[in-house]
Coordinates of C-alpha atoms in Angstrom, one line a residue:
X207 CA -14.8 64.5 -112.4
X208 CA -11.3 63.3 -113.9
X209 CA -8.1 65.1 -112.3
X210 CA -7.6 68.6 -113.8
X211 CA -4.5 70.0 -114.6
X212 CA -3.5 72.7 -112.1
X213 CA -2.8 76.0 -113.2
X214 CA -2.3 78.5 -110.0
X215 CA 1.8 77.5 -109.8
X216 CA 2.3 77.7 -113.7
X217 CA 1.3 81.6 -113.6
X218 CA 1.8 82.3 -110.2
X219 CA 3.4 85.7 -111.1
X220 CA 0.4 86.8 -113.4
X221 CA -1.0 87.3 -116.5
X222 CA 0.3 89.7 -118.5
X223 CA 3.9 88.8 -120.5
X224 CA 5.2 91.7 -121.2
X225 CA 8.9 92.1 -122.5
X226 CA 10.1 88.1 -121.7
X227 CA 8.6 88.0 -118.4
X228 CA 5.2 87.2 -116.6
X229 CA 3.7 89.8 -114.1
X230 CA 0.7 91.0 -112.5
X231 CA -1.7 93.4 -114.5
X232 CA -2.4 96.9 -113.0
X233 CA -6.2 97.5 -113.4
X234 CA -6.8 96.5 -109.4
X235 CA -9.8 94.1 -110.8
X236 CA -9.4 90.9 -111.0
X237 CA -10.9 88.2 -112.8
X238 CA -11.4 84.5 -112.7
X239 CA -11.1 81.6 -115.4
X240 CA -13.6 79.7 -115.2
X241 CA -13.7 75.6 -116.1
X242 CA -17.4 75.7 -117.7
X243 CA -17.6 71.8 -116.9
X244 CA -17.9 72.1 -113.5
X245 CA -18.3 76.1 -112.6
X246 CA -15.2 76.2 -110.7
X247 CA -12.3 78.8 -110.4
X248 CA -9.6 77.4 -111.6
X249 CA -7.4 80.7 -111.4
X250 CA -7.4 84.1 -110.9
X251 CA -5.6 86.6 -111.8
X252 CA -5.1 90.5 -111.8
X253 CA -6.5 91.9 -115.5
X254 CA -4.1 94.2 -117.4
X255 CA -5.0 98.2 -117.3
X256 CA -4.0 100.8 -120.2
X257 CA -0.3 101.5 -118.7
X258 CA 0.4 97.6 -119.0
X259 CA -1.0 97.9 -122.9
X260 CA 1.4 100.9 -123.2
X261 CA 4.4 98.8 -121.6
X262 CA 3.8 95.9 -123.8
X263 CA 3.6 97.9 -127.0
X264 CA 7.0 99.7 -125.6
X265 CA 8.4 96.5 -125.4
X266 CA 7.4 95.4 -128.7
X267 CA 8.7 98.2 -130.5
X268 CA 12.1 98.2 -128.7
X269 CA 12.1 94.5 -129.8
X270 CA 11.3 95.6 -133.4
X271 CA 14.6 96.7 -135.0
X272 CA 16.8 93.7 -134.4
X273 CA 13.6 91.4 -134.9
X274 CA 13.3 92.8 -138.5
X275 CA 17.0 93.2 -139.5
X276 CA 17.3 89.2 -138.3
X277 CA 17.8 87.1 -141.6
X278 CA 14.8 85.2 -143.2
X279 CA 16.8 81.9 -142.1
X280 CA 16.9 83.0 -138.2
X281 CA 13.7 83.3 -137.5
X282 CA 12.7 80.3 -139.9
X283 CA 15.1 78.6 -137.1
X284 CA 13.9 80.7 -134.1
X285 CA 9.8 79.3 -135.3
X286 CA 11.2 75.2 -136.1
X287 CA 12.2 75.6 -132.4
X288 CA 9.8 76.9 -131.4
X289 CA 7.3 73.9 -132.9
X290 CA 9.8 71.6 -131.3
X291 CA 9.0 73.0 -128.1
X292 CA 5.2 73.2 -128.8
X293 CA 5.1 69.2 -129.4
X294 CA 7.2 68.7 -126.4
X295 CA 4.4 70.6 -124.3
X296 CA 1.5 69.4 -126.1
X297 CA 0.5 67.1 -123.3
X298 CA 0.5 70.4 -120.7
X299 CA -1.2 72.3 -123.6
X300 CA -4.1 70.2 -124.6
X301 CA -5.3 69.7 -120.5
X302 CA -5.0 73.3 -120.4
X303 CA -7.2 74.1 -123.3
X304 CA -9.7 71.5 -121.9
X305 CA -9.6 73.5 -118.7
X306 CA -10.5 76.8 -119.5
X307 CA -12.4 76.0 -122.6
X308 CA -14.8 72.8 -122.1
X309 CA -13.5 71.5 -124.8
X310 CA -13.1 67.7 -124.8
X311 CA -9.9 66.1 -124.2
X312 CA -9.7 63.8 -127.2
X313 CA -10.0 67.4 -129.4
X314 CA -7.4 69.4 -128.3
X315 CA -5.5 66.6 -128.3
X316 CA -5.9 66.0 -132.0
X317 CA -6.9 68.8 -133.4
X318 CA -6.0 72.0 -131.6
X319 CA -2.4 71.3 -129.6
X320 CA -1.2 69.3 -133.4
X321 CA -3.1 72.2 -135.7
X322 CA -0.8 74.6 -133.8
X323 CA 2.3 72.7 -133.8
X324 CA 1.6 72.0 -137.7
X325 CA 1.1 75.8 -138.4
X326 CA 4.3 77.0 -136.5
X327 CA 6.2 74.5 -138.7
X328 CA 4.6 76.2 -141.8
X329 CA 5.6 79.6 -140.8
X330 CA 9.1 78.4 -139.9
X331 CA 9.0 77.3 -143.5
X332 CA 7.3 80.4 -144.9
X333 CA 9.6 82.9 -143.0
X334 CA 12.2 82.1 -145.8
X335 CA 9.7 82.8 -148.8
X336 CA 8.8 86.3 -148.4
X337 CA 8.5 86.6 -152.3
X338 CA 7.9 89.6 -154.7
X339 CA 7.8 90.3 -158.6
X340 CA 10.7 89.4 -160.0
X341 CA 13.1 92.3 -160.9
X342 CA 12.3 93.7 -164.9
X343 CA 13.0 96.6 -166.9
X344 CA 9.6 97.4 -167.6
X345 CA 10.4 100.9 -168.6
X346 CA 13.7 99.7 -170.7
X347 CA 15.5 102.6 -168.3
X348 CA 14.9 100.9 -165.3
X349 CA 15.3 98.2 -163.2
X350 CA 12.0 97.7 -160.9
X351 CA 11.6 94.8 -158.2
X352 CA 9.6 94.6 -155.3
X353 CA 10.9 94.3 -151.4
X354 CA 8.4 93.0 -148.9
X355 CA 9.5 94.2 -145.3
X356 CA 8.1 94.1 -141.9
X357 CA 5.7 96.8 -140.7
X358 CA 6.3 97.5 -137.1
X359 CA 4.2 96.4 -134.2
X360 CA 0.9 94.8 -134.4
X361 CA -1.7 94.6 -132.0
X362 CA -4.2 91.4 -132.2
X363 CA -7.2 90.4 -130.2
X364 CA -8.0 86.6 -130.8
X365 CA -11.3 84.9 -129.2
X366 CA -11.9 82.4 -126.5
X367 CA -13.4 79.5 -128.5
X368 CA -9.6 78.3 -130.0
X369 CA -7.6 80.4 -127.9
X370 CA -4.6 78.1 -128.2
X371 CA -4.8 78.2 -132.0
X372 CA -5.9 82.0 -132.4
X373 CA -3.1 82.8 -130.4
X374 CA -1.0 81.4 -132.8
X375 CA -2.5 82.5 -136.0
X376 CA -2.3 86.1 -134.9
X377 CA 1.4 85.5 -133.5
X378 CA 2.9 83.2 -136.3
X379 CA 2.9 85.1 -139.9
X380 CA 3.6 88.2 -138.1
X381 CA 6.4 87.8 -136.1
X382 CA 7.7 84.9 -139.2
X383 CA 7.5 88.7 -141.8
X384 CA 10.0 90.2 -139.2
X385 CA 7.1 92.1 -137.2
X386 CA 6.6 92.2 -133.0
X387 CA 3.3 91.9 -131.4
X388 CA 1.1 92.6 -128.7
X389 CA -1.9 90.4 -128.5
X390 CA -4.9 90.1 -126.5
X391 CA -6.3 87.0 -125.9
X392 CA -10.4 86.8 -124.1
X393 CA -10.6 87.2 -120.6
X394 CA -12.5 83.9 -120.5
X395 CA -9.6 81.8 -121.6
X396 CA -6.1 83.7 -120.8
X397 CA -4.2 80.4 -119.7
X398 CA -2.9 78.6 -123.5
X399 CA -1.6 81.9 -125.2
X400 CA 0.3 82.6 -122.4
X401 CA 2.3 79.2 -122.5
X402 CA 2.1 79.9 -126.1
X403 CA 4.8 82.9 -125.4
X404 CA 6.7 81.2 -122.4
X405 CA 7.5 78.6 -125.5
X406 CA 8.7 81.1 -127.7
X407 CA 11.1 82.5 -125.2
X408 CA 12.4 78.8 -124.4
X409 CA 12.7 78.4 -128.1
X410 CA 15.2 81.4 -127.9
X411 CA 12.7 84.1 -129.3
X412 CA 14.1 87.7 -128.0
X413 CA 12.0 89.1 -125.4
X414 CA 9.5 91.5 -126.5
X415 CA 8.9 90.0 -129.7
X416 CA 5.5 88.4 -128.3
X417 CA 3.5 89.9 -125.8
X418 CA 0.5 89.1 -123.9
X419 CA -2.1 91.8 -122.1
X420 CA -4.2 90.0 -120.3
X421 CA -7.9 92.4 -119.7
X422 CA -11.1 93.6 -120.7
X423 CA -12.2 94.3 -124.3
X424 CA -13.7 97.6 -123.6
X425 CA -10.3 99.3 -121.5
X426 CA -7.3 97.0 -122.6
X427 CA -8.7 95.7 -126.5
X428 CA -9.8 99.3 -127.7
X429 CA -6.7 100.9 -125.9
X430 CA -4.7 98.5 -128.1
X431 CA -6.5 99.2 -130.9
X432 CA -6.1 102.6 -130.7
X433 CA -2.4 102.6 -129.7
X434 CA -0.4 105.0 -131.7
X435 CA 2.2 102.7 -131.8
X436 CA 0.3 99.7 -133.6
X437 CA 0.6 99.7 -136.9
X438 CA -2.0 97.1 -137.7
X439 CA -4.7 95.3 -136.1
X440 CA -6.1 92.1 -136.6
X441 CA -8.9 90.5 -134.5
X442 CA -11.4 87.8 -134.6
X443 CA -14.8 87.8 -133.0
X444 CA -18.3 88.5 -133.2
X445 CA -19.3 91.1 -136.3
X446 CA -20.9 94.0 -133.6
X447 CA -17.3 94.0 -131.9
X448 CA -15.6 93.8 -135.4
X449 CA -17.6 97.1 -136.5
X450 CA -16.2 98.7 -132.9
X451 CA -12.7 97.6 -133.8
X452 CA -12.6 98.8 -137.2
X453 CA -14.4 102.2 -136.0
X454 CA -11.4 102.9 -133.4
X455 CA -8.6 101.4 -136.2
X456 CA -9.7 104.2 -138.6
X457 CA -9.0 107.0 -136.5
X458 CA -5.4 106.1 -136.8
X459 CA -5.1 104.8 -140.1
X460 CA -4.3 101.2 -139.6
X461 CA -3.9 98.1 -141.5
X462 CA -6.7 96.2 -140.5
X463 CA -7.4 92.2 -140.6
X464 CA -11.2 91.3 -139.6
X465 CA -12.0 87.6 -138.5
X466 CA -15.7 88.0 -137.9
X467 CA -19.1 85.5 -137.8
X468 CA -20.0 82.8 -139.5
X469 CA -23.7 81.6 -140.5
X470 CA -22.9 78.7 -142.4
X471 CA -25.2 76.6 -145.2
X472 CA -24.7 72.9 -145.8
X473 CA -26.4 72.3 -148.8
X474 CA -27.0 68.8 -149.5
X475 CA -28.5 68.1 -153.3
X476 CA -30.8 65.3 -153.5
X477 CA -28.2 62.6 -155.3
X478 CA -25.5 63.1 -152.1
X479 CA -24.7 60.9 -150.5
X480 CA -26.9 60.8 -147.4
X481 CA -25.5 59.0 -145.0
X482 CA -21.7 60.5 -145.4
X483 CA -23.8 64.1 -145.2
X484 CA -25.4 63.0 -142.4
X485 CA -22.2 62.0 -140.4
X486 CA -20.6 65.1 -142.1
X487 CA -23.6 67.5 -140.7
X488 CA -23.5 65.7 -137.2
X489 CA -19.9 66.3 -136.9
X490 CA -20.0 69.7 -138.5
X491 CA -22.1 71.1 -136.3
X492 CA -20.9 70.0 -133.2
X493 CA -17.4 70.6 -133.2
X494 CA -16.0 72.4 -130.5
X495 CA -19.8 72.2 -129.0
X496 CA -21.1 74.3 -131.8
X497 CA -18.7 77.2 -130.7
X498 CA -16.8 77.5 -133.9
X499 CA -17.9 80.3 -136.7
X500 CA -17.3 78.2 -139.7
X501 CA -19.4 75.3 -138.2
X502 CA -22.6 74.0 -139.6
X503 CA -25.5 75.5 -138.6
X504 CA -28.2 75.7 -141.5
X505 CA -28.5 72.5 -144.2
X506 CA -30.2 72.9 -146.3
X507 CA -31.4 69.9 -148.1
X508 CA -33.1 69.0 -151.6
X509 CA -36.9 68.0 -150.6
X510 CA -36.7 64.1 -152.0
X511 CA -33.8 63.9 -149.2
X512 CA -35.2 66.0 -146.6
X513 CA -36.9 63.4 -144.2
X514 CA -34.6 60.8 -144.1
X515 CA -31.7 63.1 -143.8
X516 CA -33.5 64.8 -140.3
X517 CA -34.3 61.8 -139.4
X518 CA -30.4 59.9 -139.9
X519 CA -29.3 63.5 -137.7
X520 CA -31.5 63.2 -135.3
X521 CA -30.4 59.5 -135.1
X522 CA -26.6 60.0 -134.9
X523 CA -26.9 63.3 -132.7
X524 CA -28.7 61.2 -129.9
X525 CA -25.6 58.7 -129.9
X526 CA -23.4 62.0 -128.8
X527 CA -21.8 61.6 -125.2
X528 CA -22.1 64.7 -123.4
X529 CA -19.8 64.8 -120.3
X530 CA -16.6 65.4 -118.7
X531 CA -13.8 66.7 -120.9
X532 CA -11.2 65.1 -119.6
X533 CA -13.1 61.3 -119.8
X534 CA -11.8 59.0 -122.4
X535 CA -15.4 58.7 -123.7
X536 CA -16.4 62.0 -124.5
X537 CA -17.9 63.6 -127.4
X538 CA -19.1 67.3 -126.2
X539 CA -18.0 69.2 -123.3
X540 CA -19.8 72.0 -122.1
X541 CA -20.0 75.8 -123.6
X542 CA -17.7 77.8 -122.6
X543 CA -19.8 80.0 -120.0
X544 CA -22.6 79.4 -118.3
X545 CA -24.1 83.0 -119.5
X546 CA -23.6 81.8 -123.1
X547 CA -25.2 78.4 -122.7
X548 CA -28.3 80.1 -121.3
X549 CA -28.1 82.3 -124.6
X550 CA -28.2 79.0 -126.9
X551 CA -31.0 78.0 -124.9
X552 CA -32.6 81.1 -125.5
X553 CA -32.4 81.0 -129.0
X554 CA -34.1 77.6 -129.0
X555 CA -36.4 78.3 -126.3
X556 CA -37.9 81.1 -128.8
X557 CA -37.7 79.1 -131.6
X558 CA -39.9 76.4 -129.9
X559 CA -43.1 79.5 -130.7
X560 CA -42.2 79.1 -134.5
X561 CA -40.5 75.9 -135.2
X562 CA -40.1 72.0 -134.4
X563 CA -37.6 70.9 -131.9
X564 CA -36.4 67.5 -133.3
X565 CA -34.0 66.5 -130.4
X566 CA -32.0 68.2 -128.2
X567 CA -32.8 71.5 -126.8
X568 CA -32.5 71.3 -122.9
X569 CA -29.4 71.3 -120.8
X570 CA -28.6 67.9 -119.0
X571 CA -29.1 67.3 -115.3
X572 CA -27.6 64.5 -112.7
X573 CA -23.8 64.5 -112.7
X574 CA -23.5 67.0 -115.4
X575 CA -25.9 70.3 -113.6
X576 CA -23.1 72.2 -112.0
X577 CA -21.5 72.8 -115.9
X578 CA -22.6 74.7 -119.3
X579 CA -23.8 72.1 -120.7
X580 CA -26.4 71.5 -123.9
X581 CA -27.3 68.5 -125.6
X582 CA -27.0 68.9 -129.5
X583 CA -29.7 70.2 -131.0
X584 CA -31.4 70.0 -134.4
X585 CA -34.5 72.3 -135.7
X586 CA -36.9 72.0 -138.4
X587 CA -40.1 74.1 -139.4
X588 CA -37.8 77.1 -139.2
X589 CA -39.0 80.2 -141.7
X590 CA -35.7 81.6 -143.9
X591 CA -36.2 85.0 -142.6
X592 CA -36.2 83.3 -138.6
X593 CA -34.0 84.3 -136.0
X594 CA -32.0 80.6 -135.5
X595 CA -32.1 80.6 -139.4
X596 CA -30.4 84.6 -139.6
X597 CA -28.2 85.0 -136.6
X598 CA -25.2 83.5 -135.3
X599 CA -26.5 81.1 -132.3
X600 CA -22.6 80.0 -132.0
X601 CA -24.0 76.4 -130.3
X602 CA -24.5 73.0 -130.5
X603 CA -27.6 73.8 -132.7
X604 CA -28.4 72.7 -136.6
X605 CA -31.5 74.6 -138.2
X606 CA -32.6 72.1 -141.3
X607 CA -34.8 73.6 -144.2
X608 CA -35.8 71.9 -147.3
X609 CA -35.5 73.2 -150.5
X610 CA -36.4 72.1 -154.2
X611 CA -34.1 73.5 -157.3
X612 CA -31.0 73.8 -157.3
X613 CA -31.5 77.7 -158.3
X614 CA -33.0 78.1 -154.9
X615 CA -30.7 76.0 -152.6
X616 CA -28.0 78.5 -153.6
X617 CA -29.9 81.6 -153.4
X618 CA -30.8 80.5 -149.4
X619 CA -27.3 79.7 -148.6
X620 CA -26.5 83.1 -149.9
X621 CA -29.2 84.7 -148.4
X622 CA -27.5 85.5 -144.8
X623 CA -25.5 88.6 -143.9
X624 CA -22.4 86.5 -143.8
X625 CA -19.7 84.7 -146.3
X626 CA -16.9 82.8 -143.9
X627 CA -18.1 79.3 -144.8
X628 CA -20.2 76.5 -146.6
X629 CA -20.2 73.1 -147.8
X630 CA -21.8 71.6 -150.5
X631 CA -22.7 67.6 -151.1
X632 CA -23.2 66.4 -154.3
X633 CA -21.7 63.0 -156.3
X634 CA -22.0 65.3 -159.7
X635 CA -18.8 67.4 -160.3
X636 CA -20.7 69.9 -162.5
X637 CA -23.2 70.6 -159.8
X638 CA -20.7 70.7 -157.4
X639 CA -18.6 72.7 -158.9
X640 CA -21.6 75.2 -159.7
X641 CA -22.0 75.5 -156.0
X642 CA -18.6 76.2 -155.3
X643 CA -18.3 78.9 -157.8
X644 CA -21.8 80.6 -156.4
X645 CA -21.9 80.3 -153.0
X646 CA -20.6 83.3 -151.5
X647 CA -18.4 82.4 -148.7
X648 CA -14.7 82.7 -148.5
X649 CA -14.1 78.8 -148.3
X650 CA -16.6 76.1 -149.4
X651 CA -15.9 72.4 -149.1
X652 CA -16.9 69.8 -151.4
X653 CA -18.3 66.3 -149.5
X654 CA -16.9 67.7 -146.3
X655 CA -17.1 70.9 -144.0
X656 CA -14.6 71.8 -141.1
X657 CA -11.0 70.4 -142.3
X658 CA -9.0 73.2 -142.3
X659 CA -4.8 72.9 -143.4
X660 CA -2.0 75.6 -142.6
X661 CA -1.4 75.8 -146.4
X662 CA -4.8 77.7 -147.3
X663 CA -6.0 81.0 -146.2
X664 CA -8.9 80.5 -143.9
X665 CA -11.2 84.3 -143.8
X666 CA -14.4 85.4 -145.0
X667 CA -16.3 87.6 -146.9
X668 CA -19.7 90.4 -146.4
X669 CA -19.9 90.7 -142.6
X670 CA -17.8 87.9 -141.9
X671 CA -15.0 90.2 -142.5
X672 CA -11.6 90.3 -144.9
X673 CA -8.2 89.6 -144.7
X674 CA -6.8 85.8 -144.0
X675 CA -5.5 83.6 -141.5
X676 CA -2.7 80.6 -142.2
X677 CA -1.3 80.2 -145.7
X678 CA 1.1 82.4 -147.6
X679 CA -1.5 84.8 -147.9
X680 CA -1.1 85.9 -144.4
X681 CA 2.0 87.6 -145.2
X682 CA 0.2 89.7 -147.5
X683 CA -1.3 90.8 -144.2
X684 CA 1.8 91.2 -142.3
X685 CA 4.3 92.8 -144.8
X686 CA 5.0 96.1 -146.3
X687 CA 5.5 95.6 -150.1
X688 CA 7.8 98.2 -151.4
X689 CA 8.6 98.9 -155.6
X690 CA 12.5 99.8 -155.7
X691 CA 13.2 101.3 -158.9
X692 CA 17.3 101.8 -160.0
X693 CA 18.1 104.2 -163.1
X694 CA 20.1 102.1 -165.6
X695 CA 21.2 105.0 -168.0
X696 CA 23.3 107.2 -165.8
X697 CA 22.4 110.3 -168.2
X698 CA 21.7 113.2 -166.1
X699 CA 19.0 115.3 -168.4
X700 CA 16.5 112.5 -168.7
X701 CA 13.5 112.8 -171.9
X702 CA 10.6 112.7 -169.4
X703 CA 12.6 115.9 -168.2
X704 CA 11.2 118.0 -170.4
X705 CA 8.0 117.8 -169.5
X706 CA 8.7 119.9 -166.6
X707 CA 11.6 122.4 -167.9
X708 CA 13.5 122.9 -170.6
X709 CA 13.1 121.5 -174.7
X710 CA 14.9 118.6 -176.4

């Protein structure tokens, strides 16, 4: 295995960053992140307990006040440093992300260290366009405009399959509207959200505008949650937990943001073109070994297109190099966890009683044994109503299904609980267009699926949750909009008055 980029020193005085400074977490458990490619402890560390939540949250909201009265133009500053910084690290950053993620080298290189350094620089831009309706006498008495201000402190819980960038699309339109947070990355992968905030304080970000609790889901996430304190919530994850979150948000009355799963279509229409479908479905699919919720994971293809589209998958999936993250040469690491590779083999274990494994479907031996490895997988024979067709497998794994009309093709990529994602491949605009308007999903590429830019929201719809991610939209999230409304006439018995006391 290629050299590994060592950790232990970098956090030596813990996990939690609470207030501008790393420290040890309270619970008395510890926990260890894992690297999935080889099943080795790479560090461990003492997980946060309740009190630390409640310190971090103290430290936020004592930050809060002079983060929100700071001018539109500071922290637009305080964030372009703080992408300056990010690039300078990104080396550091991108052999971490590989470490505790499995995620090949050659992807957080270019996609998740430069995605995060590109959204920061959005946000610095954004910071200074917190904009409202413009001011109008709309009763001809008064002058009515609208102020959008920061909320207070927010409390986030990103996932471990982007932990780098969920880190920073919790942290970035929040703290850019003026707010202070508390967020809480995944046990599993602790290590990039943590440099994330020691950035942010070298950029010259006050202490206690970003913190970082370090525990479990069940003690430190729904204590957080919970928090009188935190005004608003956001989290991504699986839709079970997101039901949890929203059940323990509503007790308090919070804003709430929900990032949940994905199930989604790639409906290829029999005049695509197949081979840039193929590639597109290959690539799709795989990304991030399958462990991304807007990924491929059920095309669905016109019948006069079916076979030679399985069979071009099947094809170019083979040529995948499975292996070492941190080798030049590869295309897909391992899963994250050992425990969840042996549930995407379950999935496709069952589904060998009902369906057709086409290629794939076992875990690699030789060199490769000791990590959480799968080889990319692709399914045919499924039924619709199937378990790898409904559920979230959230793995290296492509269910293909033919269809006929183009009536039906969009009723079966509707026909799933969830509405994050889907693509659509087509060379006629109308059709295209007709898919795009139909599908129910709360982004749908057209002759593509994955690209994703820090000027549009990224979020779903049904059980894949509400609310968005990136964009200018995020503020929506993240601010308080507030109608000011001046008297113009200075007369002291108004008209309207007398529809409480007196006559004209």
């Amino acid at each position: 295995m290629t050299n590994r980029f060592q950790v232990t020193d970098r956090f030596a005085d813990g996990a939690q960053y609470i207030g501008g400074r790393l420290r040890a977490g309270t619970s008395g458990r510890e926990h260890s992140v894992i690297d999935p490619a080889t099943g080795k402890s790479v560090y461990t560390y003492a997980l946060a307990s309740t009190a630390d939540v409640d310190e971090a949250v103290a430290a936020a909201k004592a930050a809060f006040p002079a983060w929100a009265a700071a001018t539109p133009g500071e922290r637009s500053d305080a964030l372009h440093r703080l992408a300056g910084v990010l690039a300078e690290w990104a080396e550091d950053l991108a052999r971490v992300e590989s470490l505790q993620c499995g995620k090949p080298l050659k992807l957080t290189t270019e996609f998740d260290v430069p995605g995060t350094v590109d959204n920061t620089a959005f946000f610095a831009g954004a910071a200074r366009h917190l904009q409202g309706q413009s001011a109008a006498e709309y009763t001809g008495d008064h002058t009515s405009y609208i102020r959008r201000e920061p909320i207070g402190v927010i409390g986030s819980i990103a996932p471990w399959n982007y932990p780098l960038q969920m880190a920073a699309w919790k942290i970035l339109p929040a703290i850019a509207a003026g707010n202070t947070i508390v967020l809480k990355p995944a046990e599993l992968t602790p290590l990039t959200s943590l440099m994330f905030a020691q950035a942010a304080k070298e950029a010259g970000i006050p202490d206690g505008v970003i913190n970082i609790v370090s525990g479990s889901g069940r003690v430190v996430g729904e204590h957080l949650v919970g928090h009188p304190d935190i005004v608003m919530t956001s989290f991504t994850g699986s839709t079970p937990v997101g039901k949890r979150v929203a059940e323990i948000a509503t007790t308090t009355v919070k804003r709430l943001h929900l990032e949940l799963g994905g199930k989604a279509p790639f409906l290829v229409f029999d005049d695509a073109d197949l081979e840039a479908a193929a590639h597109g479905a290959v690539a799709a699919s795989l990304i991030n070994s399958g462990q991304d919720c807007t990924a491929a994971t059920r095309a669905y293809v016109q019948r006069p297109l079916f076979d030679a589209f399985v069979a071009r998958v099947a094809e170019l999936m083979e040529t995948v190099r499975v292996g070492d993250p941190f080798a030049p040469d590869t295309d897909l690491g391992p899963l994250v966890s050992h425990r969840h590779r042996d549930g995407v083999a379950g999935f496709v274990e069952r589904a060998r009683g009902y369906a057709t494994v086409v290629t794939g479907g076992e875990a690699p031996g030789g060199e490769l044994e000791n990590g959480a490895y799968y080889r990319p997988t692709l399914i045919t024979g499924a039924a619709q109503d199937s378990e790898v067709v409904q559920s979230e497998i959230f793995g290296p794994v492509l269910v293909a299904l033919p269809f006929d009309g183009d009536d039906e093709g969009i009723r079966l990529a509707n026909d799933t609980p969830y509405g994050l994602a889907a693509s659509a491949w087509s060379r006629d605009v109308y059709r295209a267009n007709r898919a795009t308007r139909e599908i129910k999903a709360g982004c749908v590429w057209v002759n593509d699926h994955i690209p994703i830019i820090s000027e549009m929201p990224h979020g779903g719809t049904k059980a894949s949750g509400y609310g968005k991610d990136m964009s200018a939209y995020s503020f929506e999230e993240y601010t308080q909009v507030k109608h000011v409304m001046f008297d113009n006439t200075a007369v002291a018995a108004k008209d309207w008055h007398r529809t409480i006391f007196g006559d004209r």
